[in-house]
Coordinates of C-alpha atoms and ligand atoms in Angstrom, one line a residue:
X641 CA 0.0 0.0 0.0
X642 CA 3.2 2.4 0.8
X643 CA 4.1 4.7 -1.9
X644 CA 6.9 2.6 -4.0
X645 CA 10.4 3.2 -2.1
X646 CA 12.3 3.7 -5.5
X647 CA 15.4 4.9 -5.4
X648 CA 15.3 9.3 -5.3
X649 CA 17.8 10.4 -7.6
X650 CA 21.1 11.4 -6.0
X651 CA 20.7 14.9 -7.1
X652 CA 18.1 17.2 -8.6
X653 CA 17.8 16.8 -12.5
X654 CA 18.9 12.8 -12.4
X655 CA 17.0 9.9 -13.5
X656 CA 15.4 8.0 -10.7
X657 CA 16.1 4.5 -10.2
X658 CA 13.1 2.1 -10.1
X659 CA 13.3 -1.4 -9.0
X660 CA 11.2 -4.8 -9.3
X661 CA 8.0 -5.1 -7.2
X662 CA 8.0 -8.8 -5.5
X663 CA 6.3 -10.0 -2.7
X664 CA 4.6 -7.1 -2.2
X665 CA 8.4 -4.9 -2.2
X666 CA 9.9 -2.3 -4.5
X667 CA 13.5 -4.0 -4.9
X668 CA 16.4 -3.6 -7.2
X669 CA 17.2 -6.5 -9.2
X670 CA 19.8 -9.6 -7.2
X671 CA 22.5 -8.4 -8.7
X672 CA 22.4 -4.7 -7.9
X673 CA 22.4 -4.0 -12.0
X674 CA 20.4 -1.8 -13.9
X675 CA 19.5 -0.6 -17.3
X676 CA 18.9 2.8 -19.1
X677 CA 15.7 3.8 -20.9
X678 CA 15.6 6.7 -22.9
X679 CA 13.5 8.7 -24.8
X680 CA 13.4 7.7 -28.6
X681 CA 12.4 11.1 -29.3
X682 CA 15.7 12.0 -27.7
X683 CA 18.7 9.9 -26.3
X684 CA 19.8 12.8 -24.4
X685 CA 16.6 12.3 -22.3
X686 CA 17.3 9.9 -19.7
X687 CA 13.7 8.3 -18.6
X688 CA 14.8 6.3 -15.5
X689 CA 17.1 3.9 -14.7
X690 CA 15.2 0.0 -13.8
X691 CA 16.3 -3.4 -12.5
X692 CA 18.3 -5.4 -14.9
X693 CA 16.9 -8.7 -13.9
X694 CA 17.7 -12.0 -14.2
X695 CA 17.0 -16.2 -13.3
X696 CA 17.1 -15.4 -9.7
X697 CA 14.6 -12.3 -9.7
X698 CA 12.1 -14.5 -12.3
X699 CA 12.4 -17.2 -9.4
X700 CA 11.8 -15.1 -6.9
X701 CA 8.8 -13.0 -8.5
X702 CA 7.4 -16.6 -9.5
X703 CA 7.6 -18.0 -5.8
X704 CA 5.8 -15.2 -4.4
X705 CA 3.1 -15.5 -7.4
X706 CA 2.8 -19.0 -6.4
X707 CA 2.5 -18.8 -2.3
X708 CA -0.4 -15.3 -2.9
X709 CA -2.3 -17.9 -5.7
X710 CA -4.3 -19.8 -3.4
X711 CA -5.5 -16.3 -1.0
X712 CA -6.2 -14.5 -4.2
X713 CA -8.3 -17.3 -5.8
X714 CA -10.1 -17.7 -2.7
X715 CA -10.7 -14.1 -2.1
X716 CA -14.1 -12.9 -3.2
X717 CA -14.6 -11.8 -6.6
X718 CA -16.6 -8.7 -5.3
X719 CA -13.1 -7.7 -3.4
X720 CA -11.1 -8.1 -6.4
X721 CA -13.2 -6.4 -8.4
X722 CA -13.0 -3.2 -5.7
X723 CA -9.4 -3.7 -6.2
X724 CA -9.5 -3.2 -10.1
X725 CA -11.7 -0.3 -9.6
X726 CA -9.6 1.6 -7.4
X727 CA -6.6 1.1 -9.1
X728 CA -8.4 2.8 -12.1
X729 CA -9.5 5.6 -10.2
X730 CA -5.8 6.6 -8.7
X731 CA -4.2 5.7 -12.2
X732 CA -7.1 8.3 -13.8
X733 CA -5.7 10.5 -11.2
X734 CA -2.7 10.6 -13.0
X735 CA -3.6 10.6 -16.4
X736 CA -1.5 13.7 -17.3
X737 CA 1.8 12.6 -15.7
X738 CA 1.3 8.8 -17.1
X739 CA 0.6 10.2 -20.5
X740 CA 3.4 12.5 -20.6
X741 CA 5.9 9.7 -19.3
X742 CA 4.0 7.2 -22.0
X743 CA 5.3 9.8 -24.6
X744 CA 8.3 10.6 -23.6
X745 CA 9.7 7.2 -23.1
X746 CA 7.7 5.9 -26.5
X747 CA 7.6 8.4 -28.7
X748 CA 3.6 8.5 -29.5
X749 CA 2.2 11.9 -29.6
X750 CA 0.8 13.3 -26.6
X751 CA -2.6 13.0 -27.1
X752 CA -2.0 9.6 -28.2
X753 CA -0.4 9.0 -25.1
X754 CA -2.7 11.0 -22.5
X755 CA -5.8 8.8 -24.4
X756 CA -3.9 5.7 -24.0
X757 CA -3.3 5.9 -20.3
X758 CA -7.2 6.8 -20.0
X759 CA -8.2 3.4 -22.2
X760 CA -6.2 1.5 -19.3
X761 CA -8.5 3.3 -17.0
X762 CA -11.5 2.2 -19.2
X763 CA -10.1 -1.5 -19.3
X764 CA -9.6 -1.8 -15.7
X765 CA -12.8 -0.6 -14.6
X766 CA -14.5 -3.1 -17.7
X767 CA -12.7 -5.9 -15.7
X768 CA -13.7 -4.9 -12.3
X769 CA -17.3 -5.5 -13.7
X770 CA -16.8 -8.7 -15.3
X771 CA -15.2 -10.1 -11.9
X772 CA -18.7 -9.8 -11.2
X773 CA -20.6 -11.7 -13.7
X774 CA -21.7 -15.2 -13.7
X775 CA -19.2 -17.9 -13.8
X776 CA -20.9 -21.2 -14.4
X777 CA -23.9 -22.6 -15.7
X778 CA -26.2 -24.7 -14.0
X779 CA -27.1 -28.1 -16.5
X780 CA -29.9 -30.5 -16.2
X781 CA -28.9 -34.0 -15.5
X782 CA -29.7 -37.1 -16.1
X783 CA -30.7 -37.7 -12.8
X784 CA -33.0 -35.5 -11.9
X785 CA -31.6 -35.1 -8.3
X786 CA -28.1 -34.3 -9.4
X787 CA -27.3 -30.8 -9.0
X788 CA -25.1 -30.4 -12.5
X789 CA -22.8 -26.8 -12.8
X790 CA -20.0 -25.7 -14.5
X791 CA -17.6 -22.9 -12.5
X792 CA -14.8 -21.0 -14.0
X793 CA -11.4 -21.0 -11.7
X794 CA -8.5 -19.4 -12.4
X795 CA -5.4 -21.2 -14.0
X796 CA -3.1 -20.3 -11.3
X797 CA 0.3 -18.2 -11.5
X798 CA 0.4 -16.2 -15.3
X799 CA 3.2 -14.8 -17.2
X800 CA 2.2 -11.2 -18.8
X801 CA 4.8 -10.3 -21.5
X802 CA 4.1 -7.0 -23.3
X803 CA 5.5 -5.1 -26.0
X804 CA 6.7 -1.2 -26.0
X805 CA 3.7 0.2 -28.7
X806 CA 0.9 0.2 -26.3
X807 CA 2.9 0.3 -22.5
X808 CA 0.2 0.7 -20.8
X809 CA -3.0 -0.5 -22.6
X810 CA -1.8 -3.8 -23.5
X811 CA -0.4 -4.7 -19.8
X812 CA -3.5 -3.7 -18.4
X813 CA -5.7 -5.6 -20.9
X814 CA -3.6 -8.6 -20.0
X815 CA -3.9 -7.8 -16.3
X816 CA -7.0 -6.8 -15.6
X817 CA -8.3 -10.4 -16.5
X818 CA -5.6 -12.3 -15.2
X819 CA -6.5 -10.8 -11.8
X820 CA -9.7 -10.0 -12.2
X821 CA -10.7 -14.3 -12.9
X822 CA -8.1 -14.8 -9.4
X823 CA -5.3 -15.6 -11.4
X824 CA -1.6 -14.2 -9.8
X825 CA 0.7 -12.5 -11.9
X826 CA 4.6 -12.5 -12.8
X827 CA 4.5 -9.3 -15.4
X828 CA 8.2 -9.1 -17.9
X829 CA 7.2 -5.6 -19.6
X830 CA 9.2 -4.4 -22.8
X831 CA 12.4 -3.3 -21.7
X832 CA 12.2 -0.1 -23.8
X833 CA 9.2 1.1 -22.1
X834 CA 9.4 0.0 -17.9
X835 CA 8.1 3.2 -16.5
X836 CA 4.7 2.6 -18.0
X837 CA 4.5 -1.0 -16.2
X838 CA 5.9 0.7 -13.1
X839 CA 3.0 3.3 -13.4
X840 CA 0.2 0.3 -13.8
X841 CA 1.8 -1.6 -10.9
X842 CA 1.7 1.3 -8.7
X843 CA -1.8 2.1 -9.2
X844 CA -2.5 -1.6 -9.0
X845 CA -0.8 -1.8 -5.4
X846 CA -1.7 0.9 -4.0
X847 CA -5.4 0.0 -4.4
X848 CA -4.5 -2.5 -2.6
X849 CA -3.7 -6.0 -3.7
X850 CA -2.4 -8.1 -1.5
X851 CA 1.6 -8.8 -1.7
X852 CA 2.6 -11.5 -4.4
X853 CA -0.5 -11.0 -6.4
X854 CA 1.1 -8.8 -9.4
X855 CA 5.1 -9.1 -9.5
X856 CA 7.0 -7.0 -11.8
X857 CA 10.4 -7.8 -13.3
X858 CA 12.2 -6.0 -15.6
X859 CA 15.2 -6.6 -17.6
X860 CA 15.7 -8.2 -21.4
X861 CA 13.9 -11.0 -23.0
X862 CA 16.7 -13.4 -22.6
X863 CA 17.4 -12.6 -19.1
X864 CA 14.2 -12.5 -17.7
X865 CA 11.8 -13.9 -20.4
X866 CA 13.0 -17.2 -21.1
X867 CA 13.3 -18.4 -17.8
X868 CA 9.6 -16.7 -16.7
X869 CA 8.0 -18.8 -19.6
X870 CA 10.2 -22.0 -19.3
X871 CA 9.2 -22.1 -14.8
X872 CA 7.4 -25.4 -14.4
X873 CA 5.2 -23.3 -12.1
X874 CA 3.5 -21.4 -14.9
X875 CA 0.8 -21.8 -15.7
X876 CA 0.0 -19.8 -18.3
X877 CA 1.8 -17.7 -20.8
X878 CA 0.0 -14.5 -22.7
X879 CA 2.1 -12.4 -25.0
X880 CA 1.9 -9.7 -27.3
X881 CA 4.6 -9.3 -30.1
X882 CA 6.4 -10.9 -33.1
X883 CA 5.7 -13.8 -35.1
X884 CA 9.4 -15.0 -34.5
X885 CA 9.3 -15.0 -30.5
X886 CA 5.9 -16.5 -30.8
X887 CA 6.8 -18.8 -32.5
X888 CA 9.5 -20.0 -29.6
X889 CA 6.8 -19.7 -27.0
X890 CA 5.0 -22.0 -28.7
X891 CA 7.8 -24.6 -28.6
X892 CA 8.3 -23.8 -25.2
X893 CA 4.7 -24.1 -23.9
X894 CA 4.4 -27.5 -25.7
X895 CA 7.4 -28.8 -23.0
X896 CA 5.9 -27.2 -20.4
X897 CA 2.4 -27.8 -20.5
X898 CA 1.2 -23.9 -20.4
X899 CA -1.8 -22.5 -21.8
X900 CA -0.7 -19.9 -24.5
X901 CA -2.4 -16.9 -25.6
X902 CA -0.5 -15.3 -28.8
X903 CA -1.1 -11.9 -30.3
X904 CA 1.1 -11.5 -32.9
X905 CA 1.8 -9.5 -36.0
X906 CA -0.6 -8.0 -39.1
X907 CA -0.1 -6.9 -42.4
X908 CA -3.6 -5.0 -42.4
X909 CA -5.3 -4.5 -46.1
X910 CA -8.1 -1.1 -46.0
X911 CA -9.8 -1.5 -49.3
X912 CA -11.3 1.6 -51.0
X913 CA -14.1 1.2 -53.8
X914 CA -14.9 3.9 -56.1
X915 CA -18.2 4.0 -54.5
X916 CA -16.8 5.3 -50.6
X917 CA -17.3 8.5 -49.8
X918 CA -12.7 9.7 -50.6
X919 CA -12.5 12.4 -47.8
X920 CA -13.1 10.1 -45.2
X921 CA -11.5 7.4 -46.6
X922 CA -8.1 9.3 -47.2
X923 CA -8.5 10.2 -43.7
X924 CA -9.2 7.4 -41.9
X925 CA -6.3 5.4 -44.5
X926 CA -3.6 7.5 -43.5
X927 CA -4.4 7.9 -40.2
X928 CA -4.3 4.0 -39.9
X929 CA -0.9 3.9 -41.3
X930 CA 0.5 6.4 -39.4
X931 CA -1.0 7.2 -36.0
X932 CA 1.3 6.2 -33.3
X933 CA 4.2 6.1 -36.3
X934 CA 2.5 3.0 -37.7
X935 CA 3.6 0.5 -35.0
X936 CA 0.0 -0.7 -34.0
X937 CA 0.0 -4.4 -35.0
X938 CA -3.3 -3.3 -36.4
X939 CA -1.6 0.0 -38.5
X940 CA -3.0 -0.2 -42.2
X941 CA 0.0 -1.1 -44.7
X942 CA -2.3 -1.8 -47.5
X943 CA -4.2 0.4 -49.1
X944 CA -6.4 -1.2 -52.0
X945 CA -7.7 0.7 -54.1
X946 CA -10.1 0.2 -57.0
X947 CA -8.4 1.2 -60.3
X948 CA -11.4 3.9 -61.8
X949 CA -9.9 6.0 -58.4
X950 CA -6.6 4.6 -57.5
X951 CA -4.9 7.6 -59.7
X952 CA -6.7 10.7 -57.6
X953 CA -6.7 8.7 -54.6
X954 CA -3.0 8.2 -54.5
X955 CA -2.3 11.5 -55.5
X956 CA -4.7 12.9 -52.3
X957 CA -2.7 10.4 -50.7
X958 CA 0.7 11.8 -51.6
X959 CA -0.3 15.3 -50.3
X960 CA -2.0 14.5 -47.1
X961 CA 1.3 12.2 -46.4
X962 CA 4.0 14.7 -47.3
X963 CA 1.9 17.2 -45.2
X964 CA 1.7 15.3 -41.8
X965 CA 3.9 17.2 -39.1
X966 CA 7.2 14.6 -37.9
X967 CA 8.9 16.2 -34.3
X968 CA 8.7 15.8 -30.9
X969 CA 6.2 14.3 -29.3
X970 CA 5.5 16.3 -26.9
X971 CA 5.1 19.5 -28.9
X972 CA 0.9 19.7 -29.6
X973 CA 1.3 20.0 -33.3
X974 CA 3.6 17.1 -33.9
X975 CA 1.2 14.6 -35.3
X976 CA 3.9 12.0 -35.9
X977 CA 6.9 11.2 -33.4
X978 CA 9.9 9.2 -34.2
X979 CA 9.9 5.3 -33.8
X980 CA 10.7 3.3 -30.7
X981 CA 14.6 2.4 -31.2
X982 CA 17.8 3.5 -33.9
X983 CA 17.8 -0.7 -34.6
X984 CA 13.9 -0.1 -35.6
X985 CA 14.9 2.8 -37.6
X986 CA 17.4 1.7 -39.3
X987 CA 15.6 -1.8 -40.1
X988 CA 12.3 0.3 -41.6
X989 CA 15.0 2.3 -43.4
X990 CA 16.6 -0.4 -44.9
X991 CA 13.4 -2.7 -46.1
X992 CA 12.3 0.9 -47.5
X993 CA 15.5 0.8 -49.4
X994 CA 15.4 -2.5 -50.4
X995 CA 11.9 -2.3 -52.0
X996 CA 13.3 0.5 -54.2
X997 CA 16.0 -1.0 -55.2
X998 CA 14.0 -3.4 -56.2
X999 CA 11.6 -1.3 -58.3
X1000 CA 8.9 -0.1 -55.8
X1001 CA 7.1 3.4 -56.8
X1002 CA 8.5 5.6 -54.0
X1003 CA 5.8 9.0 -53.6
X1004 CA 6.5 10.1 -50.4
X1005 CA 9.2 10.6 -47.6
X1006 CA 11.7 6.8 -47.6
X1007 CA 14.3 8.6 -45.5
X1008 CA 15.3 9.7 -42.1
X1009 CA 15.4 13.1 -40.8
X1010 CA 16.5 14.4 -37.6
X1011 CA 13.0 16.3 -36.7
X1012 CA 14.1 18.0 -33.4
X1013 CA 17.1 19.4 -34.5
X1014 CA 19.9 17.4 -33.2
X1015 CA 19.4 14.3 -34.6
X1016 CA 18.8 12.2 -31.6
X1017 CA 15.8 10.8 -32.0
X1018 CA 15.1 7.5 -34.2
X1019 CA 12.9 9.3 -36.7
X1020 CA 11.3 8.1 -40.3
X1021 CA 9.4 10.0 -42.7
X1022 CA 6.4 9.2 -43.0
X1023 CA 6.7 6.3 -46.5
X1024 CA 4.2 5.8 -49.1
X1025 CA 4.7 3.8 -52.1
X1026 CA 2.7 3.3 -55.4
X1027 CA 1.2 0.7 -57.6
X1028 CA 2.6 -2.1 -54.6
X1029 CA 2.8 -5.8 -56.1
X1030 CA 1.0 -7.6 -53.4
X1031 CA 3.4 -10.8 -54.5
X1032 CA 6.5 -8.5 -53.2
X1033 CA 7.8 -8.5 -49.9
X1034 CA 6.2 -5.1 -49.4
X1035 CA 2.7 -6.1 -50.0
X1036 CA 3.2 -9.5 -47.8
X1037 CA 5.7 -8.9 -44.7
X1038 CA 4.9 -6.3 -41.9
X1039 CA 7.3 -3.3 -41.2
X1040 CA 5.9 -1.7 -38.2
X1041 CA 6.6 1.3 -39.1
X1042 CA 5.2 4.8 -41.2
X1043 CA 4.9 3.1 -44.3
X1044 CA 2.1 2.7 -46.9
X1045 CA 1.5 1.1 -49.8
X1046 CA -1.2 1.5 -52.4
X1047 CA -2.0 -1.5 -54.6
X1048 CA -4.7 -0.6 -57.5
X1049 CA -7.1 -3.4 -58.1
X1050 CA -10.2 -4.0 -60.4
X1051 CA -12.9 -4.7 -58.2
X1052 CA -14.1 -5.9 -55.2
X1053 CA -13.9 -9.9 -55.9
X1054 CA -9.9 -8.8 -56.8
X1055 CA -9.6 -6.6 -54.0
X1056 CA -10.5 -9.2 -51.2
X1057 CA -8.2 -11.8 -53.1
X1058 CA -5.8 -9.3 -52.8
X1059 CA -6.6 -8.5 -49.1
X1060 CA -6.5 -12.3 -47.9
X1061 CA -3.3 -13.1 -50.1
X1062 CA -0.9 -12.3 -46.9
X1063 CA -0.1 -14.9 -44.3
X1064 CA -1.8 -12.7 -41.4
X1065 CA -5.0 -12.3 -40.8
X1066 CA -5.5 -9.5 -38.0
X1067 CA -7.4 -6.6 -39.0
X1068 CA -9.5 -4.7 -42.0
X1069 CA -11.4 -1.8 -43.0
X1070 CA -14.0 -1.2 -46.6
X1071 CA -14.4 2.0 -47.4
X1072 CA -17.8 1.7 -49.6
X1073 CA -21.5 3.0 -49.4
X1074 CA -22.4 -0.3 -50.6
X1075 CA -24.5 -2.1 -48.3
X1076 CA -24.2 -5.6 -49.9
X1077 CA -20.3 -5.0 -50.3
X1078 CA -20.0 -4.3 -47.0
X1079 CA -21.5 -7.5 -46.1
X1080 CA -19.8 -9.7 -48.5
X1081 CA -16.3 -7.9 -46.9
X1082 CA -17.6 -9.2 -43.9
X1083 CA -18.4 -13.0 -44.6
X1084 CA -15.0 -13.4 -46.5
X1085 CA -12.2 -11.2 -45.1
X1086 CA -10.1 -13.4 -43.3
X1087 CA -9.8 -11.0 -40.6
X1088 CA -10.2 -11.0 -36.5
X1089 CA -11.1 -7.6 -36.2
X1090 CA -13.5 -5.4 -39.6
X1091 CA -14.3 -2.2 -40.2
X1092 CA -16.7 -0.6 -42.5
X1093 CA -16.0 2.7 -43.3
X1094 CA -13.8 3.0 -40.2
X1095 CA -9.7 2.9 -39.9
X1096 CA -8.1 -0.4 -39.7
X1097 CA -6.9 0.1 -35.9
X1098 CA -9.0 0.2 -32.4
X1099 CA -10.4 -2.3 -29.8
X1100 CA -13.1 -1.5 -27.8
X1101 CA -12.3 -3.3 -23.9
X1102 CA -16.0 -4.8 -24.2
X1103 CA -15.2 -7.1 -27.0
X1104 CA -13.3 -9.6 -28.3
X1105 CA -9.7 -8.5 -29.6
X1106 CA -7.3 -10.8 -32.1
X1107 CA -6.4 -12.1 -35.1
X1108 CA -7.0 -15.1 -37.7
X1109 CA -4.2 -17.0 -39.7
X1110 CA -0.9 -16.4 -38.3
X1111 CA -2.0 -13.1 -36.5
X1112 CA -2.8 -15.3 -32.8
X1113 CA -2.4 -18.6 -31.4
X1114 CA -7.0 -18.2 -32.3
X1115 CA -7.4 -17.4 -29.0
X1116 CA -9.1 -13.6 -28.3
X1117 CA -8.4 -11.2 -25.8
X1118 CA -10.6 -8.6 -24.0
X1119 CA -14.3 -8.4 -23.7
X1120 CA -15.8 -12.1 -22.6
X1121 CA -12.9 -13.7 -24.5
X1122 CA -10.7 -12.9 -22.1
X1123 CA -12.1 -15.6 -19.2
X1124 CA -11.8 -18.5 -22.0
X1125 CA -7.8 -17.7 -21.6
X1126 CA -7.9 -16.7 -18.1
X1127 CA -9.8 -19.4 -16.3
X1128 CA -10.5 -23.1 -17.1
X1129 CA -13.6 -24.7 -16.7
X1130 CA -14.3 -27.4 -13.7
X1131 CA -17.8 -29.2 -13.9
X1132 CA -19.4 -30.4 -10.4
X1133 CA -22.2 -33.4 -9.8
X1134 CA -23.8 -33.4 -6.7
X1135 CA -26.2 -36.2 -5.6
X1136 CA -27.6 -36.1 -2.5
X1137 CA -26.7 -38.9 -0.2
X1138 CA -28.7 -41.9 -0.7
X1139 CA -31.9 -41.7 2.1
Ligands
UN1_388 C1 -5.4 -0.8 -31.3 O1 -5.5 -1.0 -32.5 O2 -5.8 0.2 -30.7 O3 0.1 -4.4 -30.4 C2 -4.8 -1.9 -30.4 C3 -0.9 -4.0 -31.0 C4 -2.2 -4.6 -30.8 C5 -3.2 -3.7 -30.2 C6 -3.8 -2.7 -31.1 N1 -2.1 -5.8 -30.0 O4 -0.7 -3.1 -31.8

């Protein structure tokens, strides 16, 4: 309940020092090391200084998961979901701040940021009420004395691994459940975005929950990652990320026996017909792709476009691109901020090179300019390429990053070929005033999460959230999806005893 003891910076105008919380105890990592996060918008900006963890800390977080799992499951549902609730009112307390730090140690705008640290309010007081709704059903049986019912429990001691786009939304989608269902919780945020998961932790505990509930451990995927997801006492694993790592984690819960949740990566089609209404489409297109600097695993990289309009569209397209303001993030007209890391930079950079090179229509932006003047922030223009050949590694792989292509097409039956070509499957947007369009879009885009006339990103708490094809491991999260991961069922018979 205490106010975190972090570690106060040694002088005025230094980084503060921010350790693990286990057992119920703000604590710097076994070996005394730490890390540096800075801001991408500026590597002169030091954000904090967190616990570079390793094997021992993961043990430790996972023992004191594992000796709170049997109180927290046992404690009422109504008390948990007091918990949930007043962690979201002290973390709405500090919107601003969170916001600010959201965008200064992620680089989203801050609006962007400020609206994402009010959406974790929004999930956590979502999950307070669904602690609170029915979990069973009551069956008839075949004997008629039998009372038959099925009651959800919790799985036990979860793993929570989160990526750096959404710092704070995703950990608290993943969270919210995981506690709310009386699950207990070792959390491994992204280690380019800590102070986000320290924020949610502290809002979390100081509402509150009892010690060993929710642990946090900070530190790099190899260090603290692997051995969280490879402890026998884990239960169950729910990450957010790449194909490739979830692609290990699948290996590695099929030794250990954990239920997996995967949310992985998209390569999101918005098709235009020459029907939709062009100024809203245009808008809603580029601010798919680019919002947030186009790492949303739900950003829009393909825009299809019928052929009558793809000519004025693109060229709409070009403007509205080359026109969209790249800077700091925390200036209020900066609409696009730099991306997360120089490795992500320089990786977008390069695939944007490569696709010239090999032929790709370049219309807009493809290089890297120092925004803020100094040149210490990871920034990319804002990309957008023409006539895109969906075969091309362009039109297939996803680049998580401010880049666009257009890909003309003749049709609707071509553009949804053209849409469900690419190996993911996560979300989609039609553009189209065509009512029966809209519904054939809907029966065959092989898609998690449509839109009509609406952008490709966006999940409501309320509903189910994730991806077809290789965009998930099919499971959902959010809304009532989330208790299918978060609990398992047990069904009971009682029979009287005989008279
Ligand atoms: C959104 O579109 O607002 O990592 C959420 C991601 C997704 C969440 C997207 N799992 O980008």
């Amino acid at each position: 309940m205490a106010a975190p003891a972090h570690t106060m910076p040694a002088a005025t105008g230094q980084a503060q020092t921010y350790g693990n919380y286990i057992g119920g105890e703000w604590r710097p990592a076994a070996s005394g090391e730490t890390f540096e996060d800075r801001s991408p918008a500026n590597t002169d900006d030091l954000v904090g200084r967190f616990a570079s963890s390793a094997k021992e800390d993961v043990e430790a977080a996972v023992a004191a998961a594992a000796e709170a799992a049997d109180g927290w499951r046992r404690t009422s549902a109504v008390a948990r979901a007091n918990i949930l609730h007043k962690a979201a009112e002290i973390l709405a307390s500090r919107q601003e701040q969170v916001g600010r730090e959201l965008t200064r140690e992620e680089g989203k705008t801050l609006k962007e940021g400020i609206g994402e640290t009010g959406r974790a309010v929004q999930i956590l007081r979502y999950f307070a009420g669904e602690a609170q709704q029915p979990s069973g059903e009551h069956y008839p049986s075949m004997n008629p004395l039998t009372l038959l019912y099925t009651v959800r429990e919790p799985l036990g001691v979860v793993g929570v691994i989160t990526p750096w786009n959404f710092p704070i939304a995703i950990p608290a989608w993943k969270i919210a459940p995981a506690l709310a269902f009386g699950n207990t919780v070792v959390f491994k945020p992204a280690s380019l975005t800590p102070l986000c998961a320290v924020r949610l932790v502290e809002a979390l505990a100081e509402a509150g929950l009892p010690p060993g509930v929710l642990n946090l451990v900070t530190g790099s995927a190899g260090a603290v990652g692997d051995p969280l997801v490879r402890d026998p006492r884990i239960a169950g694993v729910t990450f957010t990320g790449s194909n490739a790592v979830g692609a290990d984690l699948r290996k590695i819960a099929a030794e250990t026996g954990a239920k997996l949740q995967l949310e992985l990566g998209g390569k999101n089609p918005a098709i235009v017909l020459a029907d939709a209404d062009l100024d809203h489409a245009l808008a809603h297109v580029v601010s798919g792709a680019m919002m947030s600097t186009g790492q949303k695993c739900t950003a829009t990289s393909r825009a299809i476009v019928d052929r009558s309009i793809a000519a004025a569209f693109t060229e709409r397209l070009v403007e509205k691109v080359k026109a969209l303001k790249v800077g700091d993030p925390l200036q209020a007209e900066t609409q696009i901020g730099p991306v997360i890391s120089e490795d992500s930079a320089e990786r977008i950079a390069g695939e944007v090179d490569a696709a010239r090179q090999s032929g790709a229509n370049l219309l807009a932006g493809g290089d890297r300019p120092s925004e803020n003047g100094h040149g210490r922030g990871h920034f990319v223009a804002p990309t957008l390429f023409g006539d895109v050949d969906p075969a091309s590694k362009l039109g297939q792989e996803e680049l998580f990053g401010p880049v666009l292509g257009v890909i003309p097409v003749d049709g609707m039956d071509e553009a949804l070929a053209v849409a469900n070509t690419v190996r993911f499957g996560l979300s989609a947007s039609l553009f189209t005033r065509d009512l029966g369009k809209a519904l054939t879009f809907a029966r065959e885009i092989q898609a998690g999460v449509v839109h009509v006339n609406s952008e490709t990103p966006g999940a409501e708490p309320h509903v189910p959230f994730g991806g077809m094809k290789g965009s998930s491991s099919y499971s959902r999260e959010q809304g009532k999806a989330a208790r299918d991961f978060f609990t398992q069922t047990k069904t009971v018979y009682i029979d009287p005893p005989p008279a």
